[in-house]
Amino acid sequence: MKMYKTLKKLTALLLVTQSAWAQEQFEEKFVSLTLCSDRLLMEIARPDQIAAMSPYSKNPLMMPDKTNRDKPTIEPRLTALLPYLDKTVLINEHFYPQLTADLKKLDVKIIPINDSPQTPEQLFELIIRLGKLTQNEEYAERLVTELKTQHFNLNQPLPETLILSETGIVDAFLPQYQTLLQLLGLTPLKTAISTQNFALEKLLLSQPNLLITLTDKQGYNEQAKLLSHPLLEKLFKNRPHFTLPMKYTYCFDHGVWQGAKVIYNQPHNSPL
């Protein structure tokens, strides 16, 4: 009788182990094909749920605080995706319309990450949705709560701000820049400056009160020379100016909040 009970326990344990193994084997795995889906997937999913990522995921100049250290990287081509057709693919349908169509024909499960959120609330909804899809809803909800409670107001009496990058003036009304300024208690320039046919004279005439410069210190663009122009240095000699690695604003995601914290912790007159 005692041996029977022991055998029964061992059989039950074996069944539980087999069930757990089967669940692990068939658990949904994810593939990311764009920078912005890389960043979100790496933040929300567990490492064992990630099958492959885009080449951007290994670039520390493009990822906010986590980089891909051990996952395969694949190009957004159907031939490269053939070993992953049983996985769930995160893709920007606008970037890769033909690839998206091909994957749908093959009945591959797709999650569109189309850079569609335009407000923090819409971004939070996307984070929660990805949390549910990856069965990490509790973590996603904690992340959203954390982002909602973070405030980095600089309390500047004159908040009109110019944002420059190594590729020239940026559109401060894009969601990531708009949110960044709101988190810091700042506002974009009232005088609109075109991002096309940009001239330094127009910038100087607009008389911004603060400056945020975005850089990855590669200086690959001719416009990068503007950041060290003597007239610009003179204008902001006694005005608040901040620097921020470009990686925090490449996507409208949790990186924007991390970037706001970086700016908040800077001296208000860090050198250009």
PDB file of C-alpha atoms in Angstrom:
ATOM      1  CA  MET A   1       0.000   0.000   0.000  1.00  0.00           C
ATOM      2  CA  LYS A   2       2.818   2.348   0.923  1.00  0.00           C
ATOM      3  CA  MET A   3       4.634   1.548  -2.330  1.00  0.00           C
ATOM      4  CA  TYR A   4       1.426   2.217  -4.273  1.00  0.00           C
ATOM      5  CA  LYS A   5       1.060   5.669  -2.725  1.00  0.00           C
ATOM      6  CA  THR A   6       4.694   6.485  -3.489  1.00  0.00           C
ATOM      7  CA  LEU A   7       4.264   5.360  -7.100  1.00  0.00           C
ATOM      8  CA  LYS A   8       1.103   7.461  -7.398  1.00  0.00           C
ATOM      9  CA  LYS A   9       2.965  10.534  -6.144  1.00  0.00           C
ATOM     10  CA  LEU A  10       5.813   9.952  -8.578  1.00  0.00           C
ATOM     11  CA  THR A  11       3.353   9.548 -11.454  1.00  0.00           C
ATOM     12  CA  ALA A  12       1.587  12.790 -10.507  1.00  0.00           C
ATOM     13  CA  LEU A  13       4.930  14.591 -10.287  1.00  0.00           C
ATOM     14  CA  LEU A  14       5.933  13.261 -13.690  1.00  0.00           C
ATOM     15  CA  LEU A  15       2.665  14.444 -15.233  1.00  0.00           C
ATOM     16  CA  VAL A  16       3.143  17.927 -13.754  1.00  0.00           C
ATOM     17  CA  THR A  17       6.714  18.034 -15.080  1.00  0.00           C
ATOM     18  CA  GLN A  18       5.612  16.903 -18.536  1.00  0.00           C
ATOM     19  CA  SER A  19       2.806  19.467 -18.531  1.00  0.00           C
ATOM     20  CA  ALA A  20       5.206  22.261 -17.592  1.00  0.00           C
ATOM     21  CA  TRP A  21       7.644  21.104 -20.293  1.00  0.00           C
ATOM     22  CA  ALA A  22       4.869  21.016 -22.886  1.00  0.00           C
ATOM     23  CA  GLN A  23       3.680  24.461 -21.891  1.00  0.00           C
ATOM     24  CA  GLU A  24       7.228  25.801 -22.203  1.00  0.00           C
ATOM     25  CA  GLN A  25       7.665  24.159 -25.589  1.00  0.00           C
ATOM     26  CA  PHE A  26       4.460  25.664 -26.991  1.00  0.00           C
ATOM     27  CA  GLU A  27       4.550  29.012 -25.211  1.00  0.00           C
ATOM     28  CA  GLU A  28       4.166  31.906 -27.612  1.00  0.00           C
ATOM     29  CA  LYS A  29       7.487  33.325 -28.825  1.00  0.00           C
ATOM     30  CA  PHE A  30       7.991  36.753 -30.371  1.00  0.00           C
ATOM     31  CA  VAL A  31      10.083  38.219 -33.168  1.00  0.00           C
ATOM     32  CA  SER A  32      10.673  41.971 -33.480  1.00  0.00           C
ATOM     33  CA  LEU A  33      11.556  43.557 -36.827  1.00  0.00           C
ATOM     34  CA  THR A  34      11.869  47.264 -35.982  1.00  0.00           C
ATOM     35  CA  LEU A  35      13.726  49.438 -33.505  1.00  0.00           C
ATOM     36  CA  CYS A  36      10.600  50.615 -31.690  1.00  0.00           C
ATOM     37  CA  SER A  37       9.199  47.107 -31.321  1.00  0.00           C
ATOM     38  CA  ASP A  38      12.645  45.948 -30.111  1.00  0.00           C
ATOM     39  CA  ARG A  39      12.540  48.503 -27.323  1.00  0.00           C
ATOM     40  CA  LEU A  40       9.006  47.679 -26.226  1.00  0.00           C
ATOM     41  CA  LEU A  41       9.444  43.909 -26.474  1.00  0.00           C
ATOM     42  CA  MET A  42      12.683  43.930 -24.495  1.00  0.00           C
ATOM     43  CA  GLU A  43      11.041  46.019 -21.776  1.00  0.00           C
ATOM     44  CA  ILE A  44       7.795  44.048 -21.445  1.00  0.00           C
ATOM     45  CA  ALA A  45       8.473  40.431 -22.463  1.00  0.00           C
ATOM     46  CA  ARG A  46      10.551  37.914 -20.542  1.00  0.00           C
ATOM     47  CA  PRO A  47      13.899  37.077 -22.203  1.00  0.00           C
ATOM     48  CA  ASP A  48      12.821  33.486 -22.846  1.00  0.00           C
ATOM     49  CA  GLN A  49       9.821  34.739 -24.836  1.00  0.00           C
ATOM     50  CA  ILE A  50      11.976  36.594 -27.382  1.00  0.00           C
ATOM     51  CA  ALA A  51      13.024  34.468 -30.373  1.00  0.00           C
ATOM     52  CA  ALA A  52      14.769  37.109 -32.479  1.00  0.00           C
ATOM     53  CA  MET A  53      15.102  40.875 -32.880  1.00  0.00           C
ATOM     54  CA  SER A  54      16.150  43.446 -35.445  1.00  0.00           C
ATOM     55  CA  PRO A  55      19.836  44.409 -35.856  1.00  0.00           C
ATOM     56  CA  TYR A  56      19.037  47.736 -34.150  1.00  0.00           C
ATOM     57  CA  SER A  57      18.573  45.876 -30.876  1.00  0.00           C
ATOM     58  CA  LYS A  58      22.325  45.426 -30.443  1.00  0.00           C
ATOM     59  CA  ASN A  59      23.135  49.117 -30.945  1.00  0.00           C
ATOM     60  CA  PRO A  60      23.545  50.927 -27.578  1.00  0.00           C
ATOM     61  CA  LEU A  61      23.139  54.277 -29.370  1.00  0.00           C
ATOM     62  CA  MET A  62      19.561  53.320 -30.273  1.00  0.00           C
ATOM     63  CA  MET A  63      18.305  51.349 -27.279  1.00  0.00           C
ATOM     64  CA  PRO A  64      17.412  53.314 -24.113  1.00  0.00           C
ATOM     65  CA  ASP A  65      18.766  51.102 -21.321  1.00  0.00           C
ATOM     66  CA  LYS A  66      18.656  47.474 -22.480  1.00  0.00           C
ATOM     67  CA  THR A  67      20.432  45.967 -25.477  1.00  0.00           C
ATOM     68  CA  ASN A  68      20.172  42.569 -27.105  1.00  0.00           C
ATOM     69  CA  ARG A  69      23.042  40.430 -25.840  1.00  0.00           C
ATOM     70  CA  ASP A  70      22.046  36.897 -26.731  1.00  0.00           C
ATOM     71  CA  LYS A  71      19.148  36.811 -29.214  1.00  0.00           C
ATOM     72  CA  PRO A  72      19.561  36.229 -32.973  1.00  0.00           C
ATOM     73  CA  THR A  73      19.145  39.294 -35.175  1.00  0.00           C
ATOM     74  CA  ILE A  74      17.316  39.081 -38.474  1.00  0.00           C
ATOM     75  CA  GLU A  75      16.697  41.384 -41.405  1.00  0.00           C
ATOM     76  CA  PRO A  76      13.098  42.197 -42.417  1.00  0.00           C
ATOM     77  CA  ARG A  77      13.065  39.750 -45.328  1.00  0.00           C
ATOM     78  CA  LEU A  78      10.821  36.761 -45.883  1.00  0.00           C
ATOM     79  CA  THR A  79      13.779  34.425 -46.480  1.00  0.00           C
ATOM     80  CA  ALA A  80      15.295  35.461 -43.126  1.00  0.00           C
ATOM     81  CA  LEU A  81      11.965  34.853 -41.391  1.00  0.00           C
ATOM     82  CA  LEU A  82      11.412  31.320 -42.689  1.00  0.00           C
ATOM     83  CA  PRO A  83      12.683  29.659 -39.476  1.00  0.00           C
ATOM     84  CA  TYR A  84      10.341  31.885 -37.420  1.00  0.00           C
ATOM     85  CA  LEU A  85       6.998  31.482 -39.190  1.00  0.00           C
ATOM     86  CA  ASP A  86       5.543  29.739 -36.130  1.00  0.00           C
ATOM     87  CA  LYS A  87       6.364  32.770 -33.977  1.00  0.00           C
ATOM     88  CA  THR A  88       4.424  36.000 -33.414  1.00  0.00           C
ATOM     89  CA  VAL A  89       5.964  38.839 -35.413  1.00  0.00           C
ATOM     90  CA  LEU A  90       6.008  42.479 -34.289  1.00  0.00           C
ATOM     91  CA  ILE A  91       6.244  44.612 -37.413  1.00  0.00           C
ATOM     92  CA  ASN A  92       5.611  48.143 -38.653  1.00  0.00           C
ATOM     93  CA  GLU A  93       3.146  47.616 -41.493  1.00  0.00           C
ATOM     94  CA  HIS A  94       3.906  51.055 -42.950  1.00  0.00           C
ATOM     95  CA  PHE A  95       7.648  50.357 -43.159  1.00  0.00           C
ATOM     96  CA  TYR A  96       7.282  46.888 -44.652  1.00  0.00           C
ATOM     97  CA  PRO A  97       3.938  46.649 -46.501  1.00  0.00           C
ATOM     98  CA  GLN A  98       5.012  43.870 -48.904  1.00  0.00           C
ATOM     99  CA  LEU A  99       6.573  41.769 -46.161  1.00  0.00           C
ATOM    100  CA  THR A 100       3.441  42.233 -44.051  1.00  0.00           C
ATOM    101  CA  ALA A 101       1.273  41.071 -46.945  1.00  0.00           C
ATOM    102  CA  ASP A 102       3.509  38.031 -47.529  1.00  0.00           C
ATOM    103  CA  LEU A 103       3.395  37.032 -43.859  1.00  0.00           C
ATOM    104  CA  LYS A 104      -0.385  37.344 -43.777  1.00  0.00           C
ATOM    105  CA  LYS A 105      -0.655  35.055 -46.812  1.00  0.00           C
ATOM    106  CA  LEU A 106       1.322  32.480 -44.852  1.00  0.00           C
ATOM    107  CA  ASP A 107      -1.020  32.897 -41.852  1.00  0.00           C
ATOM    108  CA  VAL A 108       1.798  34.170 -39.644  1.00  0.00           C
ATOM    109  CA  LYS A 109       0.512  35.878 -36.506  1.00  0.00           C
ATOM    110  CA  ILE A 110       1.355  39.597 -36.664  1.00  0.00           C
ATOM    111  CA  ILE A 111       1.235  42.368 -34.082  1.00  0.00           C
ATOM    112  CA  PRO A 112       1.321  45.788 -35.805  1.00  0.00           C
ATOM    113  CA  ILE A 113       3.644  48.271 -34.084  1.00  0.00           C
ATOM    114  CA  ASN A 114       2.977  51.234 -36.357  1.00  0.00           C
ATOM    115  CA  ASP A 115       4.165  54.154 -34.208  1.00  0.00           C
ATOM    116  CA  SER A 116       0.493  55.067 -33.910  1.00  0.00           C
ATOM    117  CA  PRO A 117       0.292  56.380 -30.294  1.00  0.00           C
ATOM    118  CA  GLN A 118       0.131  60.162 -30.301  1.00  0.00           C
ATOM    119  CA  THR A 119      -0.438  60.782 -26.593  1.00  0.00           C
ATOM    120  CA  PRO A 120       0.875  59.230 -23.366  1.00  0.00           C
ATOM    121  CA  GLU A 121      -2.558  57.681 -22.775  1.00  0.00           C
ATOM    122  CA  GLN A 122      -2.455  55.919 -26.153  1.00  0.00           C
ATOM    123  CA  LEU A 123       1.084  54.734 -25.414  1.00  0.00           C
ATOM    124  CA  PHE A 124      -0.038  53.358 -22.047  1.00  0.00           C
ATOM    125  CA  GLU A 125      -2.836  51.448 -23.800  1.00  0.00           C
ATOM    126  CA  LEU A 126      -0.276  49.902 -26.172  1.00  0.00           C
ATOM    127  CA  ILE A 127       1.976  48.890 -23.264  1.00  0.00           C
ATOM    128  CA  ILE A 128      -0.956  47.218 -21.471  1.00  0.00           C
ATOM    129  CA  ARG A 129      -1.979  45.450 -24.689  1.00  0.00           C
ATOM    130  CA  LEU A 130       1.549  44.101 -25.170  1.00  0.00           C
ATOM    131  CA  GLY A 131       1.555  43.055 -21.531  1.00  0.00           C
ATOM    132  CA  LYS A 132      -1.577  40.976 -22.136  1.00  0.00           C
ATOM    133  CA  LEU A 133      -0.211  39.467 -25.350  1.00  0.00           C
ATOM    134  CA  THR A 134       3.016  38.410 -23.638  1.00  0.00           C
ATOM    135  CA  GLN A 135       1.196  37.327 -20.449  1.00  0.00           C
ATOM    136  CA  ASN A 136       3.139  39.943 -18.511  1.00  0.00           C
ATOM    137  CA  GLU A 137       0.171  42.186 -17.809  1.00  0.00           C
ATOM    138  CA  GLU A 138       1.099  42.723 -14.162  1.00  0.00           C
ATOM    139  CA  TYR A 139       4.516  44.092 -15.112  1.00  0.00           C
ATOM    140  CA  ALA A 140       3.028  46.249 -17.887  1.00  0.00           C
ATOM    141  CA  GLU A 141       0.543  47.755 -15.429  1.00  0.00           C
ATOM    142  CA  ARG A 142       3.350  48.505 -12.961  1.00  0.00           C
ATOM    143  CA  LEU A 143       5.343  50.163 -15.734  1.00  0.00           C
ATOM    144  CA  VAL A 144       2.394  52.349 -16.727  1.00  0.00           C
ATOM    145  CA  THR A 145       1.776  53.313 -13.085  1.00  0.00           C
ATOM    146  CA  GLU A 146       5.444  54.210 -12.706  1.00  0.00           C
ATOM    147  CA  LEU A 147       5.431  56.361 -15.856  1.00  0.00           C
ATOM    148  CA  LYS A 148       2.243  58.136 -14.802  1.00  0.00           C
ATOM    149  CA  THR A 149       3.696  59.090 -11.425  1.00  0.00           C
ATOM    150  CA  GLN A 150       7.034  60.389 -12.715  1.00  0.00           C
ATOM    151  CA  HIS A 151       7.375  64.176 -12.892  1.00  0.00           C
ATOM    152  CA  PHE A 152      10.461  66.183 -13.800  1.00  0.00           C
ATOM    153  CA  ASN A 153       9.232  69.785 -13.840  1.00  0.00           C
ATOM    154  CA  LEU A 154      12.174  72.180 -14.170  1.00  0.00           C
ATOM    155  CA  ASN A 155      10.086  75.153 -12.942  1.00  0.00           C
ATOM    156  CA  GLN A 156      11.519  77.484 -15.559  1.00  0.00           C
ATOM    157  CA  PRO A 157       9.872  80.949 -15.597  1.00  0.00           C
ATOM    158  CA  LEU A 158      10.507  81.253 -19.360  1.00  0.00           C
ATOM    159  CA  PRO A 159       9.763  77.784 -20.733  1.00  0.00           C
ATOM    160  CA  GLU A 160       9.898  78.321 -24.544  1.00  0.00           C
ATOM    161  CA  THR A 161      12.330  75.686 -25.733  1.00  0.00           C
ATOM    162  CA  LEU A 162      14.214  74.914 -28.919  1.00  0.00           C
ATOM    163  CA  ILE A 163      15.219  71.314 -29.608  1.00  0.00           C
ATOM    164  CA  LEU A 164      18.168  70.754 -31.945  1.00  0.00           C
ATOM    165  CA  SER A 165      19.686  67.497 -33.070  1.00  0.00           C
ATOM    166  CA  GLU A 166      22.710  66.537 -35.125  1.00  0.00           C
ATOM    167  CA  THR A 167      20.411  66.450 -38.134  1.00  0.00           C
ATOM    168  CA  GLY A 168      19.033  69.953 -37.542  1.00  0.00           C
ATOM    169  CA  ILE A 169      15.975  71.373 -35.813  1.00  0.00           C
ATOM    170  CA  VAL A 170      13.403  68.802 -34.717  1.00  0.00           C
ATOM    171  CA  ASP A 171       9.637  68.970 -34.918  1.00  0.00           C
ATOM    172  CA  ALA A 172       8.741  69.642 -31.278  1.00  0.00           C
ATOM    173  CA  PHE A 173       5.128  68.645 -31.952  1.00  0.00           C
ATOM    174  CA  LEU A 174       5.954  64.992 -32.646  1.00  0.00           C
ATOM    175  CA  PRO A 175       4.569  62.931 -29.744  1.00  0.00           C
ATOM    176  CA  GLN A 176       7.922  61.991 -28.202  1.00  0.00           C
ATOM    177  CA  TYR A 177       9.184  65.591 -28.128  1.00  0.00           C
ATOM    178  CA  GLN A 178       5.839  67.012 -27.054  1.00  0.00           C
ATOM    179  CA  THR A 179       5.705  64.552 -24.144  1.00  0.00           C
ATOM    180  CA  LEU A 180       9.340  65.218 -23.232  1.00  0.00           C
ATOM    181  CA  LEU A 181       8.652  68.946 -22.962  1.00  0.00           C
ATOM    182  CA  GLN A 182       5.438  68.395 -20.995  1.00  0.00           C
ATOM    183  CA  LEU A 183       7.252  66.172 -18.485  1.00  0.00           C
ATOM    184  CA  LEU A 184       9.826  68.924 -17.962  1.00  0.00           C
ATOM    185  CA  GLY A 185       7.237  71.699 -17.693  1.00  0.00           C
ATOM    186  CA  LEU A 186       8.490  73.282 -20.921  1.00  0.00           C
ATOM    187  CA  THR A 187       6.800  74.453 -24.125  1.00  0.00           C
ATOM    188  CA  PRO A 188       7.909  74.532 -27.768  1.00  0.00           C
ATOM    189  CA  LEU A 189       8.719  77.811 -29.464  1.00  0.00           C
ATOM    190  CA  LYS A 190       5.690  79.915 -30.316  1.00  0.00           C
ATOM    191  CA  THR A 191       7.483  81.066 -33.451  1.00  0.00           C
ATOM    192  CA  ALA A 192       7.491  78.075 -35.761  1.00  0.00           C
ATOM    193  CA  ILE A 193      10.786  77.361 -37.494  1.00  0.00           C
ATOM    194  CA  SER A 194      10.630  75.175 -40.567  1.00  0.00           C
ATOM    195  CA  THR A 195      12.697  72.010 -40.394  1.00  0.00           C
ATOM    196  CA  GLN A 196      13.297  72.479 -44.132  1.00  0.00           C
ATOM    197  CA  ASN A 197      15.487  75.272 -45.507  1.00  0.00           C
ATOM    198  CA  PHE A 198      16.505  75.961 -41.946  1.00  0.00           C
ATOM    199  CA  ALA A 199      18.672  79.036 -41.348  1.00  0.00           C
ATOM    200  CA  LEU A 200      20.615  80.005 -38.237  1.00  0.00           C
ATOM    201  CA  GLU A 201      19.359  83.582 -38.572  1.00  0.00           C
ATOM    202  CA  LYS A 202      15.767  82.443 -38.084  1.00  0.00           C
ATOM    203  CA  LEU A 203      16.786  80.547 -34.996  1.00  0.00           C
ATOM    204  CA  LEU A 204      18.483  83.576 -33.468  1.00  0.00           C
ATOM    205  CA  LEU A 205      15.492  85.809 -34.246  1.00  0.00           C
ATOM    206  CA  SER A 206      13.135  83.389 -32.517  1.00  0.00           C
ATOM    207  CA  GLN A 207      14.983  83.991 -29.219  1.00  0.00           C
ATOM    208  CA  PRO A 208      14.327  80.674 -27.444  1.00  0.00           C
ATOM    209  CA  ASN A 209      14.664  80.716 -23.654  1.00  0.00           C
ATOM    210  CA  LEU A 210      16.014  77.167 -23.342  1.00  0.00           C
ATOM    211  CA  LEU A 211      17.859  74.760 -25.580  1.00  0.00           C
ATOM    212  CA  ILE A 212      17.857  70.967 -25.662  1.00  0.00           C
ATOM    213  CA  THR A 213      20.449  69.382 -27.937  1.00  0.00           C
ATOM    214  CA  LEU A 214      20.092  65.761 -29.009  1.00  0.00           C
ATOM    215  CA  THR A 215      23.284  64.006 -30.012  1.00  0.00           C
ATOM    216  CA  ASP A 216      24.865  60.601 -30.344  1.00  0.00           C
ATOM    217  CA  LYS A 217      28.291  62.245 -30.770  1.00  0.00           C
ATOM    218  CA  GLN A 218      28.836  60.746 -34.210  1.00  0.00           C
ATOM    219  CA  GLY A 219      28.625  64.031 -36.091  1.00  0.00           C
ATOM    220  CA  TYR A 220      27.656  62.202 -39.262  1.00  0.00           C
ATOM    221  CA  ASN A 221      25.589  65.066 -40.652  1.00  0.00           C
ATOM    222  CA  GLU A 222      26.660  68.488 -41.863  1.00  0.00           C
ATOM    223  CA  GLN A 223      23.953  69.988 -39.635  1.00  0.00           C
ATOM    224  CA  ALA A 224      25.835  68.703 -36.577  1.00  0.00           C
ATOM    225  CA  LYS A 225      28.254  71.624 -36.953  1.00  0.00           C
ATOM    226  CA  LEU A 226      25.405  73.935 -35.970  1.00  0.00           C
ATOM    227  CA  LEU A 227      25.540  72.636 -32.400  1.00  0.00           C
ATOM    228  CA  SER A 228      28.968  74.187 -31.922  1.00  0.00           C
ATOM    229  CA  HIS A 229      28.345  77.394 -33.898  1.00  0.00           C
ATOM    230  CA  PRO A 230      29.803  80.455 -32.075  1.00  0.00           C
ATOM    231  CA  LEU A 231      26.567  82.439 -32.433  1.00  0.00           C
ATOM    232  CA  LEU A 232      24.551  79.643 -30.858  1.00  0.00           C
ATOM    233  CA  GLU A 233      27.082  79.311 -28.036  1.00  0.00           C
ATOM    234  CA  LYS A 234      26.890  83.057 -27.448  1.00  0.00           C
ATOM    235  CA  LEU A 235      23.067  83.045 -27.400  1.00  0.00           C
ATOM    236  CA  PHE A 236      22.944  80.335 -24.731  1.00  0.00           C
ATOM    237  CA  LYS A 237      25.940  81.420 -22.720  1.00  0.00           C
ATOM    238  CA  ASN A 238      23.665  82.583 -19.907  1.00  0.00           C
ATOM    239  CA  ARG A 239      20.518  80.636 -20.761  1.00  0.00           C
ATOM    240  CA  PRO A 240      19.607  77.125 -19.651  1.00  0.00           C
ATOM    241  CA  HIS A 241      20.636  74.425 -22.079  1.00  0.00           C
ATOM    242  CA  PHE A 242      20.654  70.655 -21.790  1.00  0.00           C
ATOM    243  CA  THR A 243      22.064  67.724 -23.757  1.00  0.00           C
ATOM    244  CA  LEU A 244      20.390  64.380 -24.281  1.00  0.00           C
ATOM    245  CA  PRO A 245      21.502  61.263 -26.186  1.00  0.00           C
ATOM    246  CA  MET A 246      19.284  60.847 -29.228  1.00  0.00           C
ATOM    247  CA  LYS A 247      18.416  57.265 -28.260  1.00  0.00           C
ATOM    248  CA  TYR A 248      15.854  58.465 -25.734  1.00  0.00           C
ATOM    249  CA  THR A 249      13.681  60.057 -28.426  1.00  0.00           C
ATOM    250  CA  TYR A 250      14.018  57.715 -31.409  1.00  0.00           C
ATOM    251  CA  CYS A 251      10.687  56.148 -30.410  1.00  0.00           C
ATOM    252  CA  PHE A 252       7.659  57.291 -28.447  1.00  0.00           C
ATOM    253  CA  ASP A 253       7.982  54.856 -25.576  1.00  0.00           C
ATOM    254  CA  HIS A 254       9.254  54.570 -21.991  1.00  0.00           C
ATOM    255  CA  GLY A 255      12.605  55.972 -23.195  1.00  0.00           C
ATOM    256  CA  VAL A 256      11.079  59.465 -23.255  1.00  0.00           C
ATOM    257  CA  TRP A 257      10.561  59.319 -19.483  1.00  0.00           C
ATOM    258  CA  GLN A 258      14.134  58.102 -19.018  1.00  0.00           C
ATOM    259  CA  GLY A 259      15.320  61.012 -21.152  1.00  0.00           C
ATOM    260  CA  ALA A 260      13.333  63.513 -19.091  1.00  0.00           C
ATOM    261  CA  LYS A 261      15.053  62.180 -15.973  1.00  0.00           C
ATOM    262  CA  VAL A 262      18.480  62.589 -17.610  1.00  0.00           C
ATOM    263  CA  ILE A 263      17.706  66.235 -18.384  1.00  0.00           C
ATOM    264  CA  TYR A 264      16.202  66.868 -14.951  1.00  0.00           C
ATOM    265  CA  ASN A 265      19.387  65.660 -13.252  1.00  0.00           C
ATOM    266  CA  GLN A 266      21.658  67.930 -15.326  1.00  0.00           C
ATOM    267  CA  PRO A 267      23.024  71.317 -14.274  1.00  0.00           C
ATOM    268  CA  HIS A 268      20.925  73.951 -15.974  1.00  0.00           C
ATOM    269  CA  ASN A 269      23.869  75.377 -17.877  1.00  0.00           C
ATOM    270  CA  SER A 270      25.796  72.373 -19.083  1.00  0.00           C
ATOM    271  CA  PRO A 271      28.216  73.310 -21.892  1.00  0.00           C
ATOM    272  CA  LEU A 272      27.119  73.036 -25.508  1.00  0.00           C
TER     273      LEU A 272
END
